[in-house]
Short mmCIF file of N, CA and C in Angstrom, two decimals:
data_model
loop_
_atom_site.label_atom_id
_atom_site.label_comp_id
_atom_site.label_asym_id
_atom_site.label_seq_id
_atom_site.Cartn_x
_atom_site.Cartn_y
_atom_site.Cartn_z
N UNK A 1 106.95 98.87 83.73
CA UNK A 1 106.13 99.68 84.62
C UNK A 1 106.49 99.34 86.06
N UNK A 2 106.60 100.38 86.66
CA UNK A 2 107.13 99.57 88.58
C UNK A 2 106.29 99.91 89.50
N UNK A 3 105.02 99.78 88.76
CA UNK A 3 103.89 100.09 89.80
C UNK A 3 102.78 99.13 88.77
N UNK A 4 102.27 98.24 89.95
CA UNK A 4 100.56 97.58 89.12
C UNK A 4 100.00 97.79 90.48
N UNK A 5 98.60 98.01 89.71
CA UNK A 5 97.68 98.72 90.72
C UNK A 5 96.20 98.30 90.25
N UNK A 6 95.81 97.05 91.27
CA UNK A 6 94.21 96.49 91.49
C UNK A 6 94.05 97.07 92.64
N UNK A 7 92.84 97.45 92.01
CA UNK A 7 91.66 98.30 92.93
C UNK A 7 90.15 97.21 92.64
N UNK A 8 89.69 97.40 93.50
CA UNK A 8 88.23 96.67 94.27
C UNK A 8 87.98 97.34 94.73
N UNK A 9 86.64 97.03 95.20
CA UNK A 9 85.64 98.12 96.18
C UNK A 9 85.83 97.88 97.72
N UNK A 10 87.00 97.04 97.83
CA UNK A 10 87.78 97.22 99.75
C UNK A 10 88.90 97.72 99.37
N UNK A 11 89.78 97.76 98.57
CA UNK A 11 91.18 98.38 98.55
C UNK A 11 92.02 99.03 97.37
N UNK A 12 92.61 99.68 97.46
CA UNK A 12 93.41 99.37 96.44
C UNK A 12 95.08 98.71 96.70
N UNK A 13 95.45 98.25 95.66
CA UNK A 13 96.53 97.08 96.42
C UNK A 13 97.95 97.98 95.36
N UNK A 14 98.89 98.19 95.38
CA UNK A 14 100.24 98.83 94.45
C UNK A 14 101.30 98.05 94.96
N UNK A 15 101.59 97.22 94.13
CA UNK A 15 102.38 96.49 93.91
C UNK A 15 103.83 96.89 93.06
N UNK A 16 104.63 97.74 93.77
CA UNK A 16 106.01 97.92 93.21
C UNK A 16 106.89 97.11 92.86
N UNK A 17 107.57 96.75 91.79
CA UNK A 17 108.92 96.27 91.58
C UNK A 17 109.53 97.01 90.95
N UNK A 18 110.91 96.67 90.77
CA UNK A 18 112.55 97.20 89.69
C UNK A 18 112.75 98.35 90.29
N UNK A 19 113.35 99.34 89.95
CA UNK A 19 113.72 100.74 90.49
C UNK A 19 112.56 101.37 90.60
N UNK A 20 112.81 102.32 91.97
CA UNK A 20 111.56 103.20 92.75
C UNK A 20 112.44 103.96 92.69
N UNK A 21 112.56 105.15 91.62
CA UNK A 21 114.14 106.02 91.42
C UNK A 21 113.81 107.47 91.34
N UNK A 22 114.21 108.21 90.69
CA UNK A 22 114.30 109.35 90.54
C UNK A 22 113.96 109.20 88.69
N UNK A 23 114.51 108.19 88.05
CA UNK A 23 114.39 108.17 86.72
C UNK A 23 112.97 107.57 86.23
N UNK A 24 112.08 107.43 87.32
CA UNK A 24 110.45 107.09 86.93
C UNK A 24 109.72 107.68 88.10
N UNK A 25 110.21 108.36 88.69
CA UNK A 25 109.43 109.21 89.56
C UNK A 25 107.83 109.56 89.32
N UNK A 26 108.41 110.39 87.92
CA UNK A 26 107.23 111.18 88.08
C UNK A 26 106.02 110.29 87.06
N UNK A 27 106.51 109.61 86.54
CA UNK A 27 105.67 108.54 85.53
C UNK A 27 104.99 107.57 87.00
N UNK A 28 105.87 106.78 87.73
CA UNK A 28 105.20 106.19 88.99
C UNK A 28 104.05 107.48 89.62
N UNK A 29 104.14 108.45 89.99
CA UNK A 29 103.72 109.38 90.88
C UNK A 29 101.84 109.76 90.13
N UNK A 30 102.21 109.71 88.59
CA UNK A 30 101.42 110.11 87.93
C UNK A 30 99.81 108.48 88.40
N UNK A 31 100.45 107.83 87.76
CA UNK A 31 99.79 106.34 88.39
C UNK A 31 99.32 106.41 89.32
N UNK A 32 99.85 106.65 90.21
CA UNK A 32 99.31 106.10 91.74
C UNK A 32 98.78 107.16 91.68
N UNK A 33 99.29 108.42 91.75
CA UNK A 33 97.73 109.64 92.21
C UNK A 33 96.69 109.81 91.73
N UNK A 34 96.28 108.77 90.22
CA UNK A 34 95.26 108.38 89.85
C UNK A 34 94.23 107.82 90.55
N UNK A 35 94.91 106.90 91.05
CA UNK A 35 94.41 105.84 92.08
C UNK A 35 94.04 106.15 93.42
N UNK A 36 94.57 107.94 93.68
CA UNK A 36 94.19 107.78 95.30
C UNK A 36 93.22 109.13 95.14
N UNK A 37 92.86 109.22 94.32
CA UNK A 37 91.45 110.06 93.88
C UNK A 37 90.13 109.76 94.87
N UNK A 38 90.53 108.08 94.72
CA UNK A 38 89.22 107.46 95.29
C UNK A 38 89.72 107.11 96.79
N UNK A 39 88.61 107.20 97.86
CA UNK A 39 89.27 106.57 98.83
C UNK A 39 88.72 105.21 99.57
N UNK A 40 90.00 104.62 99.32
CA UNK A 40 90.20 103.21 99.92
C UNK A 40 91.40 103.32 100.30
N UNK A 41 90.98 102.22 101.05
CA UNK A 41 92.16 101.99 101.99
C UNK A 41 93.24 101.47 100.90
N UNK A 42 94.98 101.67 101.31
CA UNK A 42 95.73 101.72 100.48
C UNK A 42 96.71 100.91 101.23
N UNK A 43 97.09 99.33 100.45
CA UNK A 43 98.05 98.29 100.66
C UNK A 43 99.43 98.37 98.94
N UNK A 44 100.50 98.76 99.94
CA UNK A 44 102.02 99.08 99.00
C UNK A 44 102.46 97.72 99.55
N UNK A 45 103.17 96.75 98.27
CA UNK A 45 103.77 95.94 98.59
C UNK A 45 104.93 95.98 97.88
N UNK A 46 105.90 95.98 98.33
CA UNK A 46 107.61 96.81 97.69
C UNK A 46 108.36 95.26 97.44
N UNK A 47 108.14 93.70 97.80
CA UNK A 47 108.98 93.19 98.10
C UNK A 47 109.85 93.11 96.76
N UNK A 48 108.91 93.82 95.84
CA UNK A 48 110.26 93.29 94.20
C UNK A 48 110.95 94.33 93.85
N UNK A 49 111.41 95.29 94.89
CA UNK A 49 112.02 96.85 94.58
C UNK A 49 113.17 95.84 94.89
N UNK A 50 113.80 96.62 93.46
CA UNK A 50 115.43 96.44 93.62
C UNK A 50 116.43 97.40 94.14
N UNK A 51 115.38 98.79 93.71
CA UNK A 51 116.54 99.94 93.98
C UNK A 51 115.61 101.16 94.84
N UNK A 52 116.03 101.95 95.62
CA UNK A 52 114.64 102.82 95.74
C UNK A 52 115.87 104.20 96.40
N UNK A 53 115.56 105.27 95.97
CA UNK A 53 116.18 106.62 96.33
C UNK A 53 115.39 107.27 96.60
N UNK A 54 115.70 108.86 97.32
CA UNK A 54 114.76 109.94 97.93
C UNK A 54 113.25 109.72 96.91
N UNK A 55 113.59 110.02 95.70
CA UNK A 55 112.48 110.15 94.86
C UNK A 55 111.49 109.15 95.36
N UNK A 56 111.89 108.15 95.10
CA UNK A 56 110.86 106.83 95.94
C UNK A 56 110.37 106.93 97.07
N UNK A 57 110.93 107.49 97.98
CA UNK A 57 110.68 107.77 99.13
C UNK A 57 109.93 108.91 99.13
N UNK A 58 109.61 109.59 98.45
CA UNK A 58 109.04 110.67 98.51
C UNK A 58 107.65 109.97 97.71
N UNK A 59 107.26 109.73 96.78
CA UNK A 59 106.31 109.14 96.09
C UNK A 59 105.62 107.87 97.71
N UNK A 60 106.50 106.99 98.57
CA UNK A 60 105.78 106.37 99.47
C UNK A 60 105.26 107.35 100.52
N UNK A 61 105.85 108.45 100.48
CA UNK A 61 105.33 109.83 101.56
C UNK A 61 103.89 109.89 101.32
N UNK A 62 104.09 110.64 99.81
CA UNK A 62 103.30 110.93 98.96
C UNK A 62 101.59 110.19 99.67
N UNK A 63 102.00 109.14 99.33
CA UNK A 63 100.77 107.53 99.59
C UNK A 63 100.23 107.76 101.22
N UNK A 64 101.50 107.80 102.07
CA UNK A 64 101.20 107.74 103.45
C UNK A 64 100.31 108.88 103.67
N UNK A 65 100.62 109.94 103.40
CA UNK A 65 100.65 111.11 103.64
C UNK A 65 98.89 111.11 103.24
N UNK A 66 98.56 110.85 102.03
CA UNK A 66 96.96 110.82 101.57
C UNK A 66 96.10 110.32 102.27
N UNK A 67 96.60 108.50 102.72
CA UNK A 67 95.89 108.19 103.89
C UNK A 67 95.29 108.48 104.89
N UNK A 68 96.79 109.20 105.37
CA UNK A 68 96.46 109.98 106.95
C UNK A 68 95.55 111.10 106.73
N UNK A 69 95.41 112.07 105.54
CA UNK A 69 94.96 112.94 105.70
C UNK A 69 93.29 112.77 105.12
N UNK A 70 92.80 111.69 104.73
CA UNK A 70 91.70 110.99 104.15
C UNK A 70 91.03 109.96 105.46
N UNK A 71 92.17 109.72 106.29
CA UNK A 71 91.96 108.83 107.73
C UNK A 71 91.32 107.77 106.61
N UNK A 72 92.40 106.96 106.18
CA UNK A 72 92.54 105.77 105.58
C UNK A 72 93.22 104.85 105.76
N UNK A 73 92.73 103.40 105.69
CA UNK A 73 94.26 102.42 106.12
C UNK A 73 95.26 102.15 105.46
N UNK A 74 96.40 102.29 105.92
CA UNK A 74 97.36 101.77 105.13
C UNK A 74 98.54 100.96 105.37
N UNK A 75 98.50 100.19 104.32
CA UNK A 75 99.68 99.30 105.16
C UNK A 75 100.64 98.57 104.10
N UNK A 76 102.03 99.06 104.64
CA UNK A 76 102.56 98.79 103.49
C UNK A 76 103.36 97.12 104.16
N UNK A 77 103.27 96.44 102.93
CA UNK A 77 104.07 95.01 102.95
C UNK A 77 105.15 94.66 102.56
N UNK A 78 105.86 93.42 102.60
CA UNK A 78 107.14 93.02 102.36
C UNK A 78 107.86 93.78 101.79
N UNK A 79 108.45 95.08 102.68
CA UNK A 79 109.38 95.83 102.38
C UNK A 79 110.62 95.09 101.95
N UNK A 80 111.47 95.54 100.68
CA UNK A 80 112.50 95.14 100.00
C UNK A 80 113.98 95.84 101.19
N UNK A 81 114.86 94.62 101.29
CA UNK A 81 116.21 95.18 101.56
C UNK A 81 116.32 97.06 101.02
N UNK A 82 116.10 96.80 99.89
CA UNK A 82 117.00 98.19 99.55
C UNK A 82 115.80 99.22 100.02
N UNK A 83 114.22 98.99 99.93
CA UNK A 83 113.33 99.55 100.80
C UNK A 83 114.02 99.83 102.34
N UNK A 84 113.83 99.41 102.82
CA UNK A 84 113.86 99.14 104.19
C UNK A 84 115.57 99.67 104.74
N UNK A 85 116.60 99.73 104.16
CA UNK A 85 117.70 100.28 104.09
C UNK A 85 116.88 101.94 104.04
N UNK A 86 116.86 102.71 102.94
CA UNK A 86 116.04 103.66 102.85
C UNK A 86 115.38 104.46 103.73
N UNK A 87 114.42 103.29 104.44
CA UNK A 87 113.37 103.84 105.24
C UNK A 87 114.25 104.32 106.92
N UNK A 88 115.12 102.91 106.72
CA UNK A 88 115.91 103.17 108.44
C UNK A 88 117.11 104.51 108.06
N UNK A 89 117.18 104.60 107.35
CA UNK A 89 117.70 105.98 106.53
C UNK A 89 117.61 106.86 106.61
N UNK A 90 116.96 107.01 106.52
CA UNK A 90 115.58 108.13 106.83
C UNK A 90 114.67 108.86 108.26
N UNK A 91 115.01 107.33 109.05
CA UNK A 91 114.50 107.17 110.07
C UNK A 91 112.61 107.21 109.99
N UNK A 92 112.05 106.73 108.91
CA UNK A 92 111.01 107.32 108.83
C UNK A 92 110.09 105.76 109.31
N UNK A 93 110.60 104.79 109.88
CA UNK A 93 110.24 103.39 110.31
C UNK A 93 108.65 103.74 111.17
N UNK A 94 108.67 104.40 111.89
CA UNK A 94 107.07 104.79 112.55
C UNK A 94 106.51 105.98 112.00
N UNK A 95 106.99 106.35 110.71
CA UNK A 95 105.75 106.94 109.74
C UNK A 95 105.01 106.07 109.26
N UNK A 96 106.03 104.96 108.73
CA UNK A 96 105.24 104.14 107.54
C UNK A 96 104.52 102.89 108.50
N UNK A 97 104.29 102.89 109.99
CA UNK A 97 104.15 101.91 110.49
C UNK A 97 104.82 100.09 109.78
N UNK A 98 106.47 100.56 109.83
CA UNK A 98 107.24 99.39 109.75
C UNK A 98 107.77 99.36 111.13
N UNK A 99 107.97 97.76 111.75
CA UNK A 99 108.58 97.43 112.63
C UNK A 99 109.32 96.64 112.41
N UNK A 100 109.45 96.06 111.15
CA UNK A 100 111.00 95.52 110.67
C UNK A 100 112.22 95.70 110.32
N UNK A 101 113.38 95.65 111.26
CA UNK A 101 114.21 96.61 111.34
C UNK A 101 115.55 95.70 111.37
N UNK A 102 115.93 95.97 110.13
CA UNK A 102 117.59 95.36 109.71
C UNK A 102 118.54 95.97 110.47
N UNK A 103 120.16 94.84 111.02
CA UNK A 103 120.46 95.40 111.85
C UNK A 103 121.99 94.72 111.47
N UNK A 104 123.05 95.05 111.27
CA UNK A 104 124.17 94.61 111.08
C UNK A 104 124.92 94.18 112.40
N UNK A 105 125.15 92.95 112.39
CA UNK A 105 125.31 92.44 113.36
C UNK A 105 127.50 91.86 113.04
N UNK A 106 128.38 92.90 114.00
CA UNK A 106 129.84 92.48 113.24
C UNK A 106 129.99 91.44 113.99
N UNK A 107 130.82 90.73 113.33
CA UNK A 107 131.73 89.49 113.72
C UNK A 107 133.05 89.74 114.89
#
């Protein structure tokens, strides 16, 4: 499963690991929109994503996107390399309010 998801009565917390792909998209997508039925504030923590493509990125839209439109908090945590590759990708770094920003530095 590449989504666990504790909920309490302050948050709910989604905890991603392994591939955030296109090949569990819609099984991930199904999960979490369970979960954002209710509103609380919503904490994504990606640091155990190994792999993550558009699909993934679209499913973290997905999340952002509910927040904002619920005016909910959200905040996503220890974005993964291959996250965070993605996101600067994308350019989508001040959607998701990330300011951690990988930077190849040549020799």
């Amino acid at each position: 499963m590449p989504v666990m998801i504790n909920t309490n009565e302050a948050r709910c917390a989604l905890t991603f690991s392994g591939e955030l792909n296109i090949y569990n998209a819609a099984e991930t997508l199904a999960q979490v929109k369970a979960e954002m039925s209710k509103t609380l504030p919503i904490h994504v923590d990606l640091a155990a994503v190994d792999e993550a493509d558009a699909a993934g990125l679209q499913i973290l839209m997905a999340i952002r996107l509910h927040t904002l439109s619920h005016g909910l908090a959200f905040q996503l945590e220890n974005p993964s390399e291959a996250v965070m590759a993605l996101i600067e990708l994308s350019d989508m770094a001040g959607f998701f309010g990330v300011t951690q920003v990988f930077t190849d530095i040549a020799a």
